[in-house]
PDB file of C-alpha atoms and ligand atoms in Angstrom:
ATOM      1  CA  UNK T   1     -39.727 -12.067 -97.550  1.00  0.00           C
ATOM      2  CA  UNK T   2     -40.698 -10.608-100.888  1.00  0.00           C
ATOM      3  CA  UNK T   3     -43.738 -11.321-103.074  1.00  0.00           C
ATOM      4  CA  UNK T   4     -43.902 -10.151-106.690  1.00  0.00           C
ATOM      5  CA  UNK T   5     -47.271 -10.312-108.437  1.00  0.00           C
ATOM      6  CA  UNK T   6     -47.618 -10.056-112.207  1.00  0.00           C
ATOM      7  CA  UNK T   7     -51.101  -9.050-113.355  1.00  0.00           C
ATOM      8  CA  UNK T   8     -53.055  -7.201-116.034  1.00  0.00           C
ATOM      9  CA  UNK T   9     -55.031  -5.454-113.251  1.00  0.00           C
ATOM     10  CA  UNK T  10     -52.420  -4.087-110.812  1.00  0.00           C
ATOM     11  CA  UNK T  11     -54.944  -2.113-108.735  1.00  0.00           C
ATOM     12  CA  UNK T  12     -57.005  -5.210-108.004  1.00  0.00           C
ATOM     13  CA  UNK T  13     -53.980  -6.642-106.231  1.00  0.00           C
ATOM     14  CA  UNK T  14     -52.208  -3.595-104.885  1.00  0.00           C
ATOM     15  CA  UNK T  15     -55.211  -2.016-103.191  1.00  0.00           C
ATOM     16  CA  UNK T  16     -56.343  -4.924-100.978  1.00  0.00           C
ATOM     17  CA  UNK T  17     -52.733  -5.626-100.039  1.00  0.00           C
ATOM     18  CA  UNK T  18     -52.261  -2.004 -98.897  1.00  0.00           C
ATOM     19  CA  UNK T  19     -54.777  -2.063 -96.057  1.00  0.00           C
ATOM     20  CA  UNK T  20     -55.155  -3.739 -92.667  1.00  0.00           C
ATOM     21  CA  UNK T  21     -52.376  -5.914 -91.244  1.00  0.00           C
ATOM     22  CA  UNK T  22     -50.804  -6.691 -94.604  1.00  0.00           C
ATOM     23  CA  UNK T  23     -50.685  -2.979 -95.500  1.00  0.00           C
ATOM     24  CA  UNK T  24     -49.099  -2.182 -92.158  1.00  0.00           C
ATOM     25  CA  UNK T  25     -46.560  -5.009 -92.493  1.00  0.00           C
ATOM     26  CA  UNK T  26     -45.695  -3.648 -95.899  1.00  0.00           C
ATOM     27  CA  UNK T  27     -45.291  -0.091 -94.582  1.00  0.00           C
ATOM     28  CA  UNK T  28     -43.163  -1.314 -91.696  1.00  0.00           C
ATOM     29  CA  UNK T  29     -40.861  -3.219 -94.036  1.00  0.00           C
ATOM     30  CA  UNK T  30     -41.669  -6.637 -92.531  1.00  0.00           C
ATOM     31  CA  UNK T  31     -42.030  -7.864 -96.110  1.00  0.00           C
ATOM     32  CA  UNK T  32     -42.091  -6.370 -99.590  1.00  0.00           C
ATOM     33  CA  UNK T  33     -44.875  -6.688-102.168  1.00  0.00           C
ATOM     34  CA  UNK T  34     -44.172  -5.577-105.747  1.00  0.00           C
ATOM     35  CA  UNK T  35     -46.981  -5.490-108.278  1.00  0.00           C
ATOM     36  CA  UNK T  36     -46.102  -5.556-111.992  1.00  0.00           C
ATOM     37  CA  UNK T  37     -48.329  -4.766-114.949  1.00  0.00           C
ATOM     38  CA  UNK T  38     -48.021  -7.618-117.450  1.00  0.00           C
ATOM     39  CA  UNK T  39     -48.730  -5.195-120.307  1.00  0.00           C
ATOM     40  CA  UNK T  40     -45.376  -3.516-119.640  1.00  0.00           C
ATOM     41  CA  UNK T  41     -43.731  -6.716-120.849  1.00  0.00           C
ATOM     42  CA  UNK T  42     -45.427  -6.754-124.260  1.00  0.00           C
ATOM     43  CA  UNK T  43     -43.576  -5.505-127.336  1.00  0.00           C
ATOM     44  CA  UNK T  44     -46.463  -4.538-129.642  1.00  0.00           C
ATOM     45  CA  UNK T  45     -48.150  -1.153-129.889  1.00  0.00           C
ATOM     46  CA  UNK T  46     -51.466  -2.395-128.475  1.00  0.00           C
ATOM     47  CA  UNK T  47     -49.920  -4.272-125.537  1.00  0.00           C
ATOM     48  CA  UNK T  48     -51.825  -7.453-126.388  1.00  0.00           C
ATOM     49  CA  UNK T  49     -51.679 -10.176-123.731  1.00  0.00           C
ATOM     50  CA  UNK T  50     -54.187 -12.727-125.103  1.00  0.00           C
ATOM     51  CA  UNK T  51     -55.175 -14.461-128.308  1.00  0.00           C
ATOM     52  CA  UNK T  52     -57.694 -17.020-129.614  1.00  0.00           C
ATOM     53  CA  UNK T  53     -57.122 -20.673-128.649  1.00  0.00           C
ATOM     54  CA  UNK T  54     -55.592 -23.142-131.104  1.00  0.00           C
ATOM     55  CA  UNK T  55     -58.177 -25.833-131.768  1.00  0.00           C
ATOM     56  CA  UNK T  56     -61.014 -23.335-131.542  1.00  0.00           C
ATOM     57  CA  UNK T  57     -63.630 -22.811-128.861  1.00  0.00           C
ATOM     58  CA  UNK T  58     -64.798 -19.846-126.856  1.00  0.00           C
ATOM     59  CA  UNK T  59     -62.615 -17.600-124.700  1.00  0.00           C
ATOM     60  CA  UNK T  60     -59.107 -16.273-125.019  1.00  0.00           C
ATOM     61  CA  UNK T  61     -55.766 -17.682-123.962  1.00  0.00           C
ATOM     62  CA  UNK T  62     -52.954 -15.666-122.382  1.00  0.00           C
ATOM     63  CA  UNK T  63     -50.005 -15.366-124.737  1.00  0.00           C
ATOM     64  CA  UNK T  64     -46.746 -16.938-123.586  1.00  0.00           C
ATOM     65  CA  UNK T  65     -44.277 -14.170-124.587  1.00  0.00           C
ATOM     66  CA  UNK T  66     -45.231 -11.408-122.086  1.00  0.00           C
ATOM     67  CA  UNK T  67     -45.428 -13.879-119.196  1.00  0.00           C
ATOM     68  CA  UNK T  68     -42.037 -15.439-119.912  1.00  0.00           C
ATOM     69  CA  UNK T  69     -40.497 -11.990-120.486  1.00  0.00           C
ATOM     70  CA  UNK T  70     -41.961 -10.668-117.210  1.00  0.00           C
ATOM     71  CA  UNK T  71     -40.823 -13.643-115.144  1.00  0.00           C
ATOM     72  CA  UNK T  72     -37.317 -13.591-116.678  1.00  0.00           C
ATOM     73  CA  UNK T  73     -36.859  -9.887-116.194  1.00  0.00           C
ATOM     74  CA  UNK T  74     -38.104  -9.878-112.583  1.00  0.00           C
ATOM     75  CA  UNK T  75     -36.351 -13.095-111.556  1.00  0.00           C
ATOM     76  CA  UNK T  76     -33.461 -13.573-114.039  1.00  0.00           C
ATOM     77  CA  UNK T  77     -31.584 -16.122-111.911  1.00  0.00           C
ATOM     78  CA  UNK T  78     -34.639 -18.165-110.916  1.00  0.00           C
ATOM     79  CA  UNK T  79     -34.300 -17.434-107.213  1.00  0.00           C
ATOM     80  CA  UNK T  80     -38.040 -17.060-106.569  1.00  0.00           C
ATOM     81  CA  UNK T  81     -40.635 -19.760-105.948  1.00  0.00           C
ATOM     82  CA  UNK T  82     -42.766 -19.214-109.039  1.00  0.00           C
ATOM     83  CA  UNK T  83     -46.521 -19.731-108.965  1.00  0.00           C
ATOM     84  CA  UNK T  84     -49.402 -19.106-111.324  1.00  0.00           C
ATOM     85  CA  UNK T  85     -53.050 -18.929-110.285  1.00  0.00           C
ATOM     86  CA  UNK T  86     -55.237 -21.415-112.116  1.00  0.00           C
ATOM     87  CA  UNK T  87     -58.591 -23.042-111.398  1.00  0.00           C
ATOM     88  CA  UNK T  88     -56.924 -26.238-112.638  1.00  0.00           C
ATOM     89  CA  UNK T  89     -53.967 -26.063-110.282  1.00  0.00           C
ATOM     90  CA  UNK T  90     -53.145 -27.945-107.076  1.00  0.00           C
ATOM     91  CA  UNK T  91     -55.252 -26.831-104.154  1.00  0.00           C
ATOM     92  CA  UNK T  92     -53.874 -24.062-101.914  1.00  0.00           C
ATOM     93  CA  UNK T  93     -54.072 -24.979 -98.224  1.00  0.00           C
ATOM     94  CA  UNK T  94     -52.898 -23.877 -94.795  1.00  0.00           C
ATOM     95  CA  UNK T  95     -50.074 -26.390 -95.174  1.00  0.00           C
ATOM     96  CA  UNK T  96     -48.983 -24.763 -98.446  1.00  0.00           C
ATOM     97  CA  UNK T  97     -49.223 -21.305 -96.848  1.00  0.00           C
ATOM     98  CA  UNK T  98     -47.034 -22.466 -93.951  1.00  0.00           C
ATOM     99  CA  UNK T  99     -44.461 -23.947 -96.347  1.00  0.00           C
ATOM    100  CA  UNK T 100     -44.454 -20.837 -98.539  1.00  0.00           C
ATOM    101  CA  UNK T 101     -44.055 -18.566 -95.495  1.00  0.00           C
ATOM    102  CA  UNK T 102     -40.549 -20.064 -95.148  1.00  0.00           C
ATOM    103  CA  UNK T 103     -39.599 -19.093 -98.696  1.00  0.00           C
ATOM    104  CA  UNK T 104     -37.687 -15.798 -99.075  1.00  0.00           C
ATOM    105  CA  UNK T 105     -39.093 -14.806-102.449  1.00  0.00           C
ATOM    106  CA  UNK T 106     -42.351 -15.757-104.162  1.00  0.00           C
ATOM    107  CA  UNK T 107     -43.470 -14.677-107.605  1.00  0.00           C
ATOM    108  CA  UNK T 108     -47.144 -15.080-108.535  1.00  0.00           C
ATOM    109  CA  UNK T 109     -48.474 -14.729-112.075  1.00  0.00           C
ATOM    110  CA  UNK T 110     -52.213 -14.011-112.199  1.00  0.00           C
ATOM    111  CA  UNK T 111     -53.792 -16.232-114.826  1.00  0.00           C
ATOM    112  CA  UNK T 112     -56.748 -14.934-116.833  1.00  0.00           C
ATOM    113  CA  UNK T 113     -59.301 -15.669-119.491  1.00  0.00           C
ATOM    114  CA  UNK T 114     -59.714 -19.290-120.471  1.00  0.00           C
ATOM    115  CA  UNK T 115     -56.170 -20.086-119.403  1.00  0.00           C
ATOM    116  CA  UNK T 116     -52.511 -19.583-120.136  1.00  0.00           C
ATOM    117  CA  UNK T 117     -50.479 -20.965-123.027  1.00  0.00           C
ATOM    118  CA  UNK T 118     -48.978 -24.135-121.566  1.00  0.00           C
ATOM    119  CA  UNK T 119     -45.524 -23.270-122.898  1.00  0.00           C
ATOM    120  CA  UNK T 120     -45.370 -20.232-120.614  1.00  0.00           C
ATOM    121  CA  UNK T 121     -46.149 -22.483-117.632  1.00  0.00           C
ATOM    122  CA  UNK T 122     -43.396 -24.903-118.607  1.00  0.00           C
ATOM    123  CA  UNK T 123     -40.711 -22.455-119.758  1.00  0.00           C
ATOM    124  CA  UNK T 124     -41.142 -20.125-116.771  1.00  0.00           C
ATOM    125  CA  UNK T 125     -41.415 -23.100-114.350  1.00  0.00           C
ATOM    126  CA  UNK T 126     -44.719 -21.911-112.914  1.00  0.00           C
ATOM    127  CA  UNK T 127     -46.416 -24.067-110.287  1.00  0.00           C
ATOM    128  CA  UNK T 128     -50.183 -23.930-110.901  1.00  0.00           C
ATOM    129  CA  UNK T 129     -52.214 -23.228-107.772  1.00  0.00           C
ATOM    130  CA  UNK T 130     -55.984 -22.997-107.257  1.00  0.00           C
ATOM    131  CA  UNK T 131     -57.617 -21.467-104.197  1.00  0.00           C
ATOM    132  CA  UNK T 132     -60.737 -23.627-104.413  1.00  0.00           C
ATOM    133  CA  UNK T 133     -63.097 -25.622-106.573  1.00  0.00           C
ATOM    134  CA  UNK T 134     -64.847 -22.702-108.206  1.00  0.00           C
ATOM    135  CA  UNK T 135     -64.005 -20.424-111.093  1.00  0.00           C
ATOM    136  CA  UNK T 136     -63.100 -16.748-110.666  1.00  0.00           C
ATOM    137  CA  UNK T 137     -63.014 -14.107-113.396  1.00  0.00           C
ATOM    138  CA  UNK T 138     -59.254 -13.992-113.010  1.00  0.00           C
ATOM    139  CA  UNK T 139     -56.391 -14.899-110.724  1.00  0.00           C
ATOM    140  CA  UNK T 140     -56.058 -11.525-108.946  1.00  0.00           C
ATOM    141  CA  UNK T 141     -58.207 -12.414-105.942  1.00  0.00           C
ATOM    142  CA  UNK T 142     -56.524 -15.798-105.782  1.00  0.00           C
ATOM    143  CA  UNK T 143     -53.114 -14.079-105.624  1.00  0.00           C
ATOM    144  CA  UNK T 144     -54.382 -11.735-102.899  1.00  0.00           C
ATOM    145  CA  UNK T 145     -55.776 -14.667-100.901  1.00  0.00           C
ATOM    146  CA  UNK T 146     -52.509 -16.568-101.126  1.00  0.00           C
ATOM    147  CA  UNK T 147     -50.371 -13.527-100.297  1.00  0.00           C
ATOM    148  CA  UNK T 148     -52.567 -12.755 -97.275  1.00  0.00           C
ATOM    149  CA  UNK T 149     -52.509 -16.330 -95.968  1.00  0.00           C
ATOM    150  CA  UNK T 150     -48.725 -16.508 -96.359  1.00  0.00           C
ATOM    151  CA  UNK T 151     -47.777 -13.047 -95.093  1.00  0.00           C
ATOM    152  CA  UNK T 152     -49.881 -13.184 -91.928  1.00  0.00           C
ATOM    153  CA  UNK T 153     -47.607 -16.048 -90.850  1.00  0.00           C
ATOM    154  CA  UNK T 154     -44.477 -13.877 -91.096  1.00  0.00           C
ATOM    155  CA  UNK T 155     -43.443 -12.896 -87.564  1.00  0.00           C
ATOM    156  CA  UNK T 156     -44.346  -9.256 -86.965  1.00  0.00           C
ATOM    157  CA  UNK T 157     -47.368  -9.129 -89.290  1.00  0.00           C
ATOM    158  CA  UNK T 158     -49.915 -10.092 -86.668  1.00  0.00           C
ATOM    159  CA  UNK T 159     -50.109  -8.225 -83.381  1.00  0.00           C
ATOM    160  CA  UNK T 160     -50.415 -11.588 -81.691  1.00  0.00           C
ATOM    161  CA  UNK T 161     -48.886 -14.510 -83.536  1.00  0.00           C
ATOM    162  CA  UNK T 162     -50.439 -16.852 -80.971  1.00  0.00           C
ATOM    163  CA  UNK T 163     -53.776 -16.165 -82.564  1.00  0.00           C
ATOM    164  CA  UNK T 164     -52.528 -17.641 -85.875  1.00  0.00           C
ATOM    165  CA  UNK T 165     -51.641 -20.830 -84.028  1.00  0.00           C
ATOM    166  CA  UNK T 166     -55.253 -21.079 -82.798  1.00  0.00           C
ATOM    167  CA  UNK T 167     -56.729 -20.628 -86.265  1.00  0.00           C
ATOM    168  CA  UNK T 168     -58.997 -22.994 -88.063  1.00  0.00           C
ATOM    169  CA  UNK T 169     -56.802 -25.321 -90.176  1.00  0.00           C
ATOM    170  CA  UNK T 170     -53.546 -24.426 -88.426  1.00  0.00           C
ATOM    171  CA  UNK T 171     -53.923 -27.541 -86.306  1.00  0.00           C
ATOM    172  CA  UNK T 172     -55.731 -29.587 -88.947  1.00  0.00           C
ATOM    173  CA  UNK T 173     -59.039 -28.863 -87.200  1.00  0.00           C
ATOM    174  CA  UNK T 174     -61.534 -26.055 -87.516  1.00  0.00           C
ATOM    175  CA  UNK T 175     -61.174 -23.478 -84.767  1.00  0.00           C
ATOM    176  CA  UNK T 176     -63.489 -23.523 -81.723  1.00  0.00           C
ATOM    177  CA  UNK T 177     -66.360 -21.067 -81.125  1.00  0.00           C
ATOM    178  CA  UNK T 178     -65.176 -17.711 -79.782  1.00  0.00           C
ATOM    179  CA  UNK T 179     -66.939 -15.194 -77.537  1.00  0.00           C
ATOM    180  CA  UNK T 180     -66.260 -11.676 -76.293  1.00  0.00           C
ATOM    181  CA  UNK T 181     -68.136  -9.232 -74.052  1.00  0.00           C
ATOM    182  CA  UNK T 182     -70.946  -8.838 -73.083  1.00  0.00           C
ATOM    183  CA  UNK T 183     -71.377 -11.958 -70.978  1.00  0.00           C
ATOM    184  CA  UNK T 184     -75.068 -12.159 -71.893  1.00  0.00           C
ATOM    185  CA  UNK T 185     -76.256 -11.001 -75.306  1.00  0.00           C
ATOM    186  CA  UNK T 186     -79.944 -11.157 -76.252  1.00  0.00           C
ATOM    187  CA  UNK T 187     -80.445 -13.777 -73.554  1.00  0.00           C
ATOM    188  CA  UNK T 188     -77.560 -16.032 -74.661  1.00  0.00           C
ATOM    189  CA  UNK T 189     -74.780 -16.560 -72.098  1.00  0.00           C
ATOM    190  CA  UNK T 190     -71.129 -17.149 -72.878  1.00  0.00           C
ATOM    191  CA  UNK T 191     -70.317 -20.790 -71.922  1.00  0.00           C
ATOM    192  CA  UNK T 192     -69.541 -20.811 -68.189  1.00  0.00           C
ATOM    193  CA  UNK T 193     -66.204 -22.542 -68.623  1.00  0.00           C
ATOM    194  CA  UNK T 194     -64.816 -19.588 -70.621  1.00  0.00           C
ATOM    195  CA  UNK T 195     -65.388 -17.214 -67.711  1.00  0.00           C
ATOM    196  CA  UNK T 196     -64.258 -19.701 -65.082  1.00  0.00           C
ATOM    197  CA  UNK T 197     -60.590 -18.666 -65.276  1.00  0.00           C
ATOM    198  CA  UNK T 198     -59.695 -22.395 -65.213  1.00  0.00           C
ATOM    199  CA  UNK T 199     -57.126 -22.612 -67.996  1.00  0.00           C
ATOM    200  CA  UNK T 200     -56.989 -26.392 -68.262  1.00  0.00           C
ATOM    201  CA  UNK T 201     -60.792 -26.669 -68.488  1.00  0.00           C
ATOM    202  CA  UNK T 202     -60.866 -23.886 -71.054  1.00  0.00           C
ATOM    203  CA  UNK T 203     -58.215 -25.646 -73.143  1.00  0.00           C
ATOM    204  CA  UNK T 204     -60.194 -28.922 -72.968  1.00  0.00           C
ATOM    205  CA  UNK T 205     -63.478 -27.202 -73.863  1.00  0.00           C
ATOM    206  CA  UNK T 206     -61.906 -25.464 -76.860  1.00  0.00           C
ATOM    207  CA  UNK T 207     -60.345 -28.679 -78.052  1.00  0.00           C
ATOM    208  CA  UNK T 208     -63.597 -30.668 -77.759  1.00  0.00           C
ATOM    209  CA  UNK T 209     -65.551 -27.857 -79.392  1.00  0.00           C
ATOM    210  CA  UNK T 210     -63.044 -27.803 -82.272  1.00  0.00           C
ATOM    211  CA  UNK T 211     -63.349 -31.589 -82.755  1.00  0.00           C
ATOM    212  CA  UNK T 212     -67.126 -31.536 -82.735  1.00  0.00           C
ATOM    213  CA  UNK T 213     -67.304 -28.598 -85.160  1.00  0.00           C
ATOM    214  CA  UNK T 214     -64.854 -30.352 -87.455  1.00  0.00           C
ATOM    215  CA  UNK T 215     -66.876 -33.587 -87.281  1.00  0.00           C
ATOM    216  CA  UNK T 216     -70.077 -31.751 -88.202  1.00  0.00           C
ATOM    217  CA  UNK T 217     -68.802 -29.303 -90.788  1.00  0.00           C
ATOM    218  CA  UNK T 218     -65.688 -30.852 -92.287  1.00  0.00           C
ATOM    219  CA  UNK T 219     -65.596 -34.590 -91.541  1.00  0.00           C
ATOM    220  CA  UNK T 220     -63.162 -34.946 -94.462  1.00  0.00           C
ATOM    221  CA  UNK T 221     -60.475 -33.288 -92.316  1.00  0.00           C
ATOM    222  CA  UNK T 222     -60.707 -36.148 -89.819  1.00  0.00           C
ATOM    223  CA  UNK T 223     -60.644 -38.938 -92.386  1.00  0.00           C
ATOM    224  CA  UNK T 224     -57.816 -41.385 -91.819  1.00  0.00           C
ATOM    225  CA  UNK T 225     -57.320 -40.038 -88.293  1.00  0.00           C
ATOM    226  CA  UNK T 226     -57.831 -42.737 -85.666  1.00  0.00           C
ATOM    227  CA  UNK T 227     -60.072 -41.718 -82.747  1.00  0.00           C
ATOM    228  CA  UNK T 228     -57.826 -40.014 -80.195  1.00  0.00           C
ATOM    229  CA  UNK T 229     -54.998 -39.609 -82.688  1.00  0.00           C
ATOM    230  CA  UNK T 230     -56.117 -36.083 -83.485  1.00  0.00           C
ATOM    231  CA  UNK T 231     -55.050 -35.236 -79.942  1.00  0.00           C
ATOM    232  CA  UNK T 232     -51.416 -35.559 -80.925  1.00  0.00           C
ATOM    233  CA  UNK T 233     -49.660 -32.300 -81.681  1.00  0.00           C
ATOM    234  CA  UNK T 234     -52.906 -30.392 -81.359  1.00  0.00           C
ATOM    235  CA  UNK T 235     -52.799 -27.497 -78.965  1.00  0.00           C
ATOM    236  CA  UNK T 236     -55.867 -25.350 -78.935  1.00  0.00           C
ATOM    237  CA  UNK T 237     -56.179 -22.490 -76.503  1.00  0.00           C
TER     238      UNK T 237
HETATM  239  N1  ADE J 301     -58.615 -18.452-111.626  1.00  0.00           N
HETATM  240  C1  ADE J 301     -59.908 -18.715-111.828  1.00  0.00           C
HETATM  241  N2  ADE J 301     -60.412 -19.460-110.835  1.00  0.00           N
HETATM  242  C2  ADE J 301     -59.377 -19.686-109.962  1.00  0.00           C
HETATM  243  C3  ADE J 301     -59.255 -20.399-108.747  1.00  0.00           C
HETATM  244  N3  ADE J 301     -60.275 -21.055-108.201  1.00  0.00           N
HETATM  245  N4  ADE J 301     -58.059 -20.418-108.141  1.00  0.00           N
HETATM  246  C4  ADE J 301     -57.006 -19.783-108.696  1.00  0.00           C
HETATM  247  N5  ADE J 301     -57.058 -19.099-109.842  1.00  0.00           N
HETATM  248  C5  ADE J 301     -58.242 -19.050-110.474  1.00  0.00           C
END
């Protein structure tokens, strides 16, 4: 697995992806992350990457030439799955992360300013992806979020892949409450069932807890699911 990220702020991407489990996975060669400075693909003296929008209005638009040049030079034979971060893109999800974790090579362009010249999106075949319904100053954090969500699913990245399977959203539900030692903290006890050693009861408790949390916090995730149907294919704990 290889992820290339094209950005005007390489440190914003490289640094967070050099620490913790992703940094270790990178060091251990479980996957490769290459960060490219978009300005290296400009041809003018001032390395300009943006310009005013046609039609007027505030903000700047990313020029198409450096983006197309960068994508073509990094992926000349179009072997990579090409993405671009955009608040107007399709919504990134656990499902998309799982699908992308099966792809051998992903290239992410970090969008910026008011947006990107549409011709770059079309010519470079960039799939526009948003990480949520809010606007960031740029696509760097979005690229980091996507890379993290994808790479943690690559076998060998996590110490315990089983814990990814238990995650919120992996099963379509939010994850259940979790507890660790001490057994009593500031007068609050860990639920008895979790210290009972009874694996079937623990599994049931976690599942019911996950359903009730999902119902309260994210009822939208259960929409269209018939009562009881959410039991299918759901293994929690
Ligand atoms: N750029 C600005 N906001 C964004 C978002 N929510 N997702 C992806 N890229 C963005």
